[in-house]
Structures are given as C-alpha cells and as structure tokens.
PDB file of N, CA and C in Angstrom:
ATOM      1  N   UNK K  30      87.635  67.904  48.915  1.00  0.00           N
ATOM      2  CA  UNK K  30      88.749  68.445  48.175  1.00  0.00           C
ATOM      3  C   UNK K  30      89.144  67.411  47.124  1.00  0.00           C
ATOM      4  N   UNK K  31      89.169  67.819  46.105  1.00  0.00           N
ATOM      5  CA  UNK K  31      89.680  66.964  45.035  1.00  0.00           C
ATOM      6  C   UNK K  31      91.053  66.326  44.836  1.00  0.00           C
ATOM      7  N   UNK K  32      91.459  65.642  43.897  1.00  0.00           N
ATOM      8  CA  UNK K  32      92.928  65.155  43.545  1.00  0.00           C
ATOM      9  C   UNK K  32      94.252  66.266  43.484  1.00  0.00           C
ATOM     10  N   UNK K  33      93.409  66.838  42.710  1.00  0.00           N
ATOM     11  CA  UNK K  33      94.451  68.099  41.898  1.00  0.00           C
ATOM     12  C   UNK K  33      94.652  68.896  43.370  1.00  0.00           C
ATOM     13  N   UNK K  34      93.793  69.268  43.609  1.00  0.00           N
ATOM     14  CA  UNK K  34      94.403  70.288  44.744  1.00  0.00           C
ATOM     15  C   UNK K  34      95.230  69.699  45.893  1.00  0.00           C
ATOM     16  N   UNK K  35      95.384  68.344  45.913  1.00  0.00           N
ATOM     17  CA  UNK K  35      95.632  67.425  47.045  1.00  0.00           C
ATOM     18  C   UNK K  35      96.687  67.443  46.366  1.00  0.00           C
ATOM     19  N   UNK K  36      97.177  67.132  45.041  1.00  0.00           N
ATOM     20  CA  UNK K  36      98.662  66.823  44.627  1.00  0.00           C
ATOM     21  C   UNK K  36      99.503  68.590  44.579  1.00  0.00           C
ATOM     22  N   UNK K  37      98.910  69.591  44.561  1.00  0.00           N
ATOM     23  CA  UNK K  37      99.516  70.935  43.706  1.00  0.00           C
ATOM     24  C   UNK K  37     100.157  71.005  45.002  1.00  0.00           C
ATOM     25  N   UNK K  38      99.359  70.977  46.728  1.00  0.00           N
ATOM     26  CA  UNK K  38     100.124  71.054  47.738  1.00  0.00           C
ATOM     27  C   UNK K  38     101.392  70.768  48.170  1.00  0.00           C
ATOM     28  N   UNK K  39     101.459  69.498  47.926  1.00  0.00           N
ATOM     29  CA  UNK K  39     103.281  69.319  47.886  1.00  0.00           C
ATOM     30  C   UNK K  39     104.291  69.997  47.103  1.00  0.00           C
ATOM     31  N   UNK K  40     104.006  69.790  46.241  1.00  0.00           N
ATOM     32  CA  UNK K  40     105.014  70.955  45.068  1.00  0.00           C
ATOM     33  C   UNK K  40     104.814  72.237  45.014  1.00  0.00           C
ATOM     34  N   UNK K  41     103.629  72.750  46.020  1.00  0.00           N
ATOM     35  CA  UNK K  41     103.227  74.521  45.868  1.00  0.00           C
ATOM     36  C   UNK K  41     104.323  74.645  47.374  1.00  0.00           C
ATOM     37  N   UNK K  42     104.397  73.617  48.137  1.00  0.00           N
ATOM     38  CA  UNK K  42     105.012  73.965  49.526  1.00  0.00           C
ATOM     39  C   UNK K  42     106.318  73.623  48.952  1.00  0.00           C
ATOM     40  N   UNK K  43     106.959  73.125  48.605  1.00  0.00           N
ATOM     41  CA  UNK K  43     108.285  72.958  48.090  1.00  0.00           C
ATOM     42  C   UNK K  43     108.666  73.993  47.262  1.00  0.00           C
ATOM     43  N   UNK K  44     107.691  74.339  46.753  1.00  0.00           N
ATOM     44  CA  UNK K  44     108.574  75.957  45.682  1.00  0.00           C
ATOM     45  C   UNK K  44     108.915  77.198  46.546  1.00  0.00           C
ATOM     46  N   UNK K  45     107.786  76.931  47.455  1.00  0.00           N
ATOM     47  CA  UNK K  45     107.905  78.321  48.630  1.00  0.00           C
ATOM     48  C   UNK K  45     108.831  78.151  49.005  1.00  0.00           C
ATOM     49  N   UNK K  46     109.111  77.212  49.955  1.00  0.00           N
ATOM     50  CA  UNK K  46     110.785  76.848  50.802  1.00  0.00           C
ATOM     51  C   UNK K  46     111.807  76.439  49.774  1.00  0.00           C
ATOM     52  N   UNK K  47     111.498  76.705  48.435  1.00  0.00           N
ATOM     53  CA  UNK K  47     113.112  77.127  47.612  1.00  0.00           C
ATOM     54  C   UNK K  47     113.303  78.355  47.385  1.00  0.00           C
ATOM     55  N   UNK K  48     111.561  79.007  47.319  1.00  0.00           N
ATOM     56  CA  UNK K  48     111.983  80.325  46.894  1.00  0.00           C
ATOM     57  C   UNK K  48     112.316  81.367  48.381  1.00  0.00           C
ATOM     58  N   UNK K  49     112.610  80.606  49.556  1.00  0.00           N
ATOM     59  CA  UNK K  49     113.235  81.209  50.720  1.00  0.00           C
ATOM     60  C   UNK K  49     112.343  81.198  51.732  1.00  0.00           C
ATOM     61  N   UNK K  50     110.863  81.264  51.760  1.00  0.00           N
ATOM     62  CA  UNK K  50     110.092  81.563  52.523  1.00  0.00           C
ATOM     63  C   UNK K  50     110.197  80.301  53.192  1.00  0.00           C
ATOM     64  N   UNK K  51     110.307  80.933  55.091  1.00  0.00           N
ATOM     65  CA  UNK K  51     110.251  80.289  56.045  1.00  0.00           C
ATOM     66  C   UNK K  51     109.327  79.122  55.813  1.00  0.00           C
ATOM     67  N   UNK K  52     109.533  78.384  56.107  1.00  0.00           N
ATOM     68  CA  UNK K  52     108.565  76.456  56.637  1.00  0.00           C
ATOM     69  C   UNK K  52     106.676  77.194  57.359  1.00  0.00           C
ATOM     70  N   UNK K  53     106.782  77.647  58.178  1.00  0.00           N
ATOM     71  CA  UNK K  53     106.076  77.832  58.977  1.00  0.00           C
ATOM     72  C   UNK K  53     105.096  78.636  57.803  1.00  0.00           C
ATOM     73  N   UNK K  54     105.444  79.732  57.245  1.00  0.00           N
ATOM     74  CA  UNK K  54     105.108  80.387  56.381  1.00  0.00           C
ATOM     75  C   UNK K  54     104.478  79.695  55.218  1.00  0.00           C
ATOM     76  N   UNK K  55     104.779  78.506  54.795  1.00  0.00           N
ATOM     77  CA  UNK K  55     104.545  78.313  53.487  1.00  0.00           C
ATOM     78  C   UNK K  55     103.846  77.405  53.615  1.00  0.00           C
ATOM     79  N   UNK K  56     103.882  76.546  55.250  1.00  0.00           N
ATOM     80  CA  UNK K  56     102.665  75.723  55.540  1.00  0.00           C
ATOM     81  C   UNK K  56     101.298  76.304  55.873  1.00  0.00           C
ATOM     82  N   UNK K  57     101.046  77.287  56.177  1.00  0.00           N
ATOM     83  CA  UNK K  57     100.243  78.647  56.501  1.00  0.00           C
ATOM     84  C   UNK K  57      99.683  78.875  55.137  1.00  0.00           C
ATOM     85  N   UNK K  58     100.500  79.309  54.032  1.00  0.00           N
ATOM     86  CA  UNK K  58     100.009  79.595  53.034  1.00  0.00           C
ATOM     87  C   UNK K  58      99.792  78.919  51.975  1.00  0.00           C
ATOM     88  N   UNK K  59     100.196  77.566  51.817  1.00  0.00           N
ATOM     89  CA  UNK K  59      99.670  76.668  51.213  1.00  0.00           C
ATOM     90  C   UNK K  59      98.147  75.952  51.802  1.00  0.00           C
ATOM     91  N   UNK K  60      98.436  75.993  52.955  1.00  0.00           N
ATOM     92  CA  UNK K  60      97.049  75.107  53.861  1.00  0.00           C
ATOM     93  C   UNK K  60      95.654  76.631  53.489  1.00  0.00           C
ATOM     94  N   UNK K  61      95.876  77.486  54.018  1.00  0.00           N
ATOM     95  CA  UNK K  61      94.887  78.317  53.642  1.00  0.00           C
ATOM     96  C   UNK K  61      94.506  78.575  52.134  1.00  0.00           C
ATOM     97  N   UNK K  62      95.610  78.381  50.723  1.00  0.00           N
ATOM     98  CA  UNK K  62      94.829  78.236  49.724  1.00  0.00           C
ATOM     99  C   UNK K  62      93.753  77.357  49.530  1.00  0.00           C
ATOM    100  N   UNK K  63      94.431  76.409  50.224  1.00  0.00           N
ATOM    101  CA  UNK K  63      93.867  74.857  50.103  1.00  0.00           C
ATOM    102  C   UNK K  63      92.272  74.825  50.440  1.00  0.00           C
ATOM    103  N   UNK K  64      92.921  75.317  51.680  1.00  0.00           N
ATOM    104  CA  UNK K  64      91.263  75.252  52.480  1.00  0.00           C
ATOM    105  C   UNK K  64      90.256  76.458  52.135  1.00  0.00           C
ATOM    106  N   UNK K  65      90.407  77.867  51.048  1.00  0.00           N
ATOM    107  CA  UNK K  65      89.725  78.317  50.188  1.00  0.00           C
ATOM    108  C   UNK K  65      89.340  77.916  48.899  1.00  0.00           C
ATOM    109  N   UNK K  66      90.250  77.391  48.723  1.00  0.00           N
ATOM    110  CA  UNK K  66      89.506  76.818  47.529  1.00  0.00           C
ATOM    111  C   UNK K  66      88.546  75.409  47.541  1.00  0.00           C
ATOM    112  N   UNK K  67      88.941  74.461  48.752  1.00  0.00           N
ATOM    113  CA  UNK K  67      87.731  73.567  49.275  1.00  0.00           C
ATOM    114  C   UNK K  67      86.674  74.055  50.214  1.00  0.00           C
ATOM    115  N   UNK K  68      87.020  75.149  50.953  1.00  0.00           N
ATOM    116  CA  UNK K  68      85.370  75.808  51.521  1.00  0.00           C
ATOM    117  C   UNK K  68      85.357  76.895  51.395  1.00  0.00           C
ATOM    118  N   UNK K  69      85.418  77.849  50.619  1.00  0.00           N
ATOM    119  CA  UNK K  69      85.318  79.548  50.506  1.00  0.00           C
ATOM    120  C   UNK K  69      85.638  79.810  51.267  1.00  0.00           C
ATOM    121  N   UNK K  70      84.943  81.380  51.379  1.00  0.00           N
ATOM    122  CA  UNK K  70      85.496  82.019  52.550  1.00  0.00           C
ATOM    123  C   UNK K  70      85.224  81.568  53.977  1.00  0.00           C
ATOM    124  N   UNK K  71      84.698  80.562  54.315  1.00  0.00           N
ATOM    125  CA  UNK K  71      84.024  80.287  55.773  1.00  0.00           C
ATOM    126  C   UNK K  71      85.934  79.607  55.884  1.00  0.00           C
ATOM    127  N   UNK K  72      86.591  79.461  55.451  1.00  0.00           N
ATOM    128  CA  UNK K  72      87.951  79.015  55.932  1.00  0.00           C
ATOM    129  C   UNK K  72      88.453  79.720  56.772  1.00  0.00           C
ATOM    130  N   UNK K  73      88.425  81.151  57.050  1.00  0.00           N
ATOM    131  CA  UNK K  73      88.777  81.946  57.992  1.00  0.00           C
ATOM    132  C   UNK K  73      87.890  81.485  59.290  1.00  0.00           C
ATOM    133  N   UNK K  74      86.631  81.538  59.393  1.00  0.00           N
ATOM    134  CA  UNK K  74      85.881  81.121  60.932  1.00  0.00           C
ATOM    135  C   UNK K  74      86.252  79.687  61.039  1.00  0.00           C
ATOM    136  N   UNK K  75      86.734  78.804  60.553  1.00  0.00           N
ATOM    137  CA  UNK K  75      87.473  77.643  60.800  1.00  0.00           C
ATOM    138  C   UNK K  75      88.368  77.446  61.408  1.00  0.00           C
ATOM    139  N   UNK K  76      88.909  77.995  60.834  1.00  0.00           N
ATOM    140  CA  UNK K  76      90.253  78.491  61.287  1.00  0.00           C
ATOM    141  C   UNK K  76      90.188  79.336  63.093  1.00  0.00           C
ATOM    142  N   UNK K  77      89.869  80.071  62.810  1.00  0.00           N
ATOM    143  CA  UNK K  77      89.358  80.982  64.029  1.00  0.00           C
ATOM    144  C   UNK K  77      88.918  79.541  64.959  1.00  0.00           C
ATOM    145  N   UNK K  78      88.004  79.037  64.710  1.00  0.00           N
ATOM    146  CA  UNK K  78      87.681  78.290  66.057  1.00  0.00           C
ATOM    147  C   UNK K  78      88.236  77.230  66.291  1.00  0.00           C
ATOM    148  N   UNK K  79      89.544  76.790  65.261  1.00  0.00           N
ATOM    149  CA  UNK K  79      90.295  75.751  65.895  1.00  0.00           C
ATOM    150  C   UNK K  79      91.351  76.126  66.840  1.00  0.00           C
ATOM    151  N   UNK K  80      91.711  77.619  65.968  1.00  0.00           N
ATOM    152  CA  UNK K  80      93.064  78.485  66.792  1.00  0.00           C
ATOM    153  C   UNK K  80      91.791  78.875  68.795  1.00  0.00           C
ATOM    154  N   UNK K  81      90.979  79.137  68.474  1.00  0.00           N
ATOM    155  CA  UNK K  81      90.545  79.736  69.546  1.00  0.00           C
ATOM    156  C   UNK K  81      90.231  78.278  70.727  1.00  0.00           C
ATOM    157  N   UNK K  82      89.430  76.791  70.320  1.00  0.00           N
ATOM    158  CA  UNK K  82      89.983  76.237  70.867  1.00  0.00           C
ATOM    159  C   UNK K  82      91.112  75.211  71.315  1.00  0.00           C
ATOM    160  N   UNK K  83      91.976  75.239  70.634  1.00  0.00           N
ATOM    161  CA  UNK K  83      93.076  75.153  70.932  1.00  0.00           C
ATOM    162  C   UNK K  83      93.974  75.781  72.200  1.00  0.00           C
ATOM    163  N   UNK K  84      93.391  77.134  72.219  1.00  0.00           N
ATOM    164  CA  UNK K  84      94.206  77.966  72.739  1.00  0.00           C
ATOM    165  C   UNK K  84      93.684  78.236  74.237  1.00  0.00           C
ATOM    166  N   UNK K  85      92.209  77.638  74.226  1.00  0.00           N
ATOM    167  CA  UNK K  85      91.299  77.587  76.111  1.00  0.00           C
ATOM    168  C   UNK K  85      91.380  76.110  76.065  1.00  0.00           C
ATOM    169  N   UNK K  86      91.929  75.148  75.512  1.00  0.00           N
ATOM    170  CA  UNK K  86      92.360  74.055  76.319  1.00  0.00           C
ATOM    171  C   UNK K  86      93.686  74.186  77.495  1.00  0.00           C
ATOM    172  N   UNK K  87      92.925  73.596  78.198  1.00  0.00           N
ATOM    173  CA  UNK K  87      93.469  73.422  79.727  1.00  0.00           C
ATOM    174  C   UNK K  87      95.358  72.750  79.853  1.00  0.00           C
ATOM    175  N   UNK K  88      95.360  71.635  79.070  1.00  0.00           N
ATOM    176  CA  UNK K  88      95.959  70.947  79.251  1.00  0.00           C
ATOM    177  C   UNK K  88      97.182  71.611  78.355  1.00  0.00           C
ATOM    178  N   UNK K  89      96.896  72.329  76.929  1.00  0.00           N
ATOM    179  CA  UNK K  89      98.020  72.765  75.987  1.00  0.00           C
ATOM    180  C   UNK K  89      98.594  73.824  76.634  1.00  0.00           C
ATOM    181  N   UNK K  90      97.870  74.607  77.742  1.00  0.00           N
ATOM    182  CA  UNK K  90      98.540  75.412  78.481  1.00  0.00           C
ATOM    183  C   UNK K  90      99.760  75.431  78.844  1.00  0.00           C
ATOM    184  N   UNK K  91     100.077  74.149  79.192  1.00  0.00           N
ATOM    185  CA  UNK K  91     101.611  73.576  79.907  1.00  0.00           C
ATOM    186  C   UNK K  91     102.497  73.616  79.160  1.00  0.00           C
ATOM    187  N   UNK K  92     102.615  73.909  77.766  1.00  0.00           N
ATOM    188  CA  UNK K  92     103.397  73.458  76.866  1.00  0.00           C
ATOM    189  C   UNK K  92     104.767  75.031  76.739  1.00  0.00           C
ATOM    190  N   UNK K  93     103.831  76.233  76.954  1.00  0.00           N
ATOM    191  CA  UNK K  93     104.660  77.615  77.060  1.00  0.00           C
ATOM    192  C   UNK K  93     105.220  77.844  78.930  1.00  0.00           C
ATOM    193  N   UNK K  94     104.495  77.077  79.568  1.00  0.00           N
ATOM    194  CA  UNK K  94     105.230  77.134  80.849  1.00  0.00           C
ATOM    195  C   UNK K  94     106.271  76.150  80.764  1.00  0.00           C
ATOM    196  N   UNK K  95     106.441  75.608  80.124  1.00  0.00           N
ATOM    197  CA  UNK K  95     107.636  74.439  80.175  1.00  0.00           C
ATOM    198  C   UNK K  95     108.524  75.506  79.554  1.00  0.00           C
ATOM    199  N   UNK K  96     108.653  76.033  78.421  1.00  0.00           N
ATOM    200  CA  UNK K  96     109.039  76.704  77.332  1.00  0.00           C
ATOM    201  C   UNK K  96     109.964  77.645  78.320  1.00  0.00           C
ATOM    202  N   UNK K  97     109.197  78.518  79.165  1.00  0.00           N
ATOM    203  CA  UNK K  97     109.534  79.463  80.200  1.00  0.00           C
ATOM    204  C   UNK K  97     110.383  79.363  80.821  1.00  0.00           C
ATOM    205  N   UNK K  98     109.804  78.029  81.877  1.00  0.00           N
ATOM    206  CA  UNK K  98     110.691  77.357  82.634  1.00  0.00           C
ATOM    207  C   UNK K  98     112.208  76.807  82.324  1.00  0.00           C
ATOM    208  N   UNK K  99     112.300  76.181  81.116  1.00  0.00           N
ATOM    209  CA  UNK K  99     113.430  75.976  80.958  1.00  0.00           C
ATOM    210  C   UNK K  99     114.179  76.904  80.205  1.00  0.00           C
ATOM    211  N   UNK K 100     113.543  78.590  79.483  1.00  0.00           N
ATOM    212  CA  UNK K 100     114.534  79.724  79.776  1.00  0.00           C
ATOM    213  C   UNK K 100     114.817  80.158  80.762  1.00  0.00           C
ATOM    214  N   UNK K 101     114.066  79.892  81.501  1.00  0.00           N
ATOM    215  CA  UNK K 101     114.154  80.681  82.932  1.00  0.00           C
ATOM    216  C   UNK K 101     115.815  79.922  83.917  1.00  0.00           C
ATOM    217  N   UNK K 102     116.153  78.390  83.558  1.00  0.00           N
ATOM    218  CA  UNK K 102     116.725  77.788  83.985  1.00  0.00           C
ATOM    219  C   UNK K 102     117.938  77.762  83.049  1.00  0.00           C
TER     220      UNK K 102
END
C-alpha cells in the first residue's frame, strides 16, 4: 500500500465521524476501501478468513460469556 492511501485514511475516517456515521462504521468502511484498493477484490476472502478464524478460536470464545454473565448478574 502506498503513502497516499496510508495518509487519505485518517482524514477519510475523520470526515465520516463528522459527517455522523457511527466509529465502528467508518472504521469498516475506510479499512475495506483501503484494503481494495491495495488487493482487489480478493479483500473480501481476507476478510472472510480472518472473521472466520477469529471466530473458531477457542480461547476468544470467553469474551461473550463474560459479556452474558455479567448481564445476567
């Protein structure tokens, strides 16, 4: 990934969260321009297999039972 696209990120995520759009949202949609325009379309199966393992690790499991647990309490 080059300079330019490395600098437009900060100020493309700062315009979003003035122009209202949620944090979560604008890190989502700044990171996925990003990462199309440095690897085409294979950014989606990237994506896909970090979300997928991420999500059959053993250990990150604990993190929504805690979550639970202390609504539950």
């Amino acid at each position: 990934m080059d300079a330019l696209v490395a600098g437009l990120m900060f100020p493309g995520l700062f315009l979003l969260i003035f122009l209202g759009i949620p944090i979560a949202y604008s890190l989502t949609l700044v990171s996925v321009a990003a990462g199309w325009y440095a690897f085409g379309p294979m950014i989606f199966q990237q994506l896909y297999g970090s979300v997928y393992s991420a999500a059959t690790h053993y250990v990150l499991s604990s993190i929504p039972l805690f979550v639970l647990m202390g609504g539950i309490l």
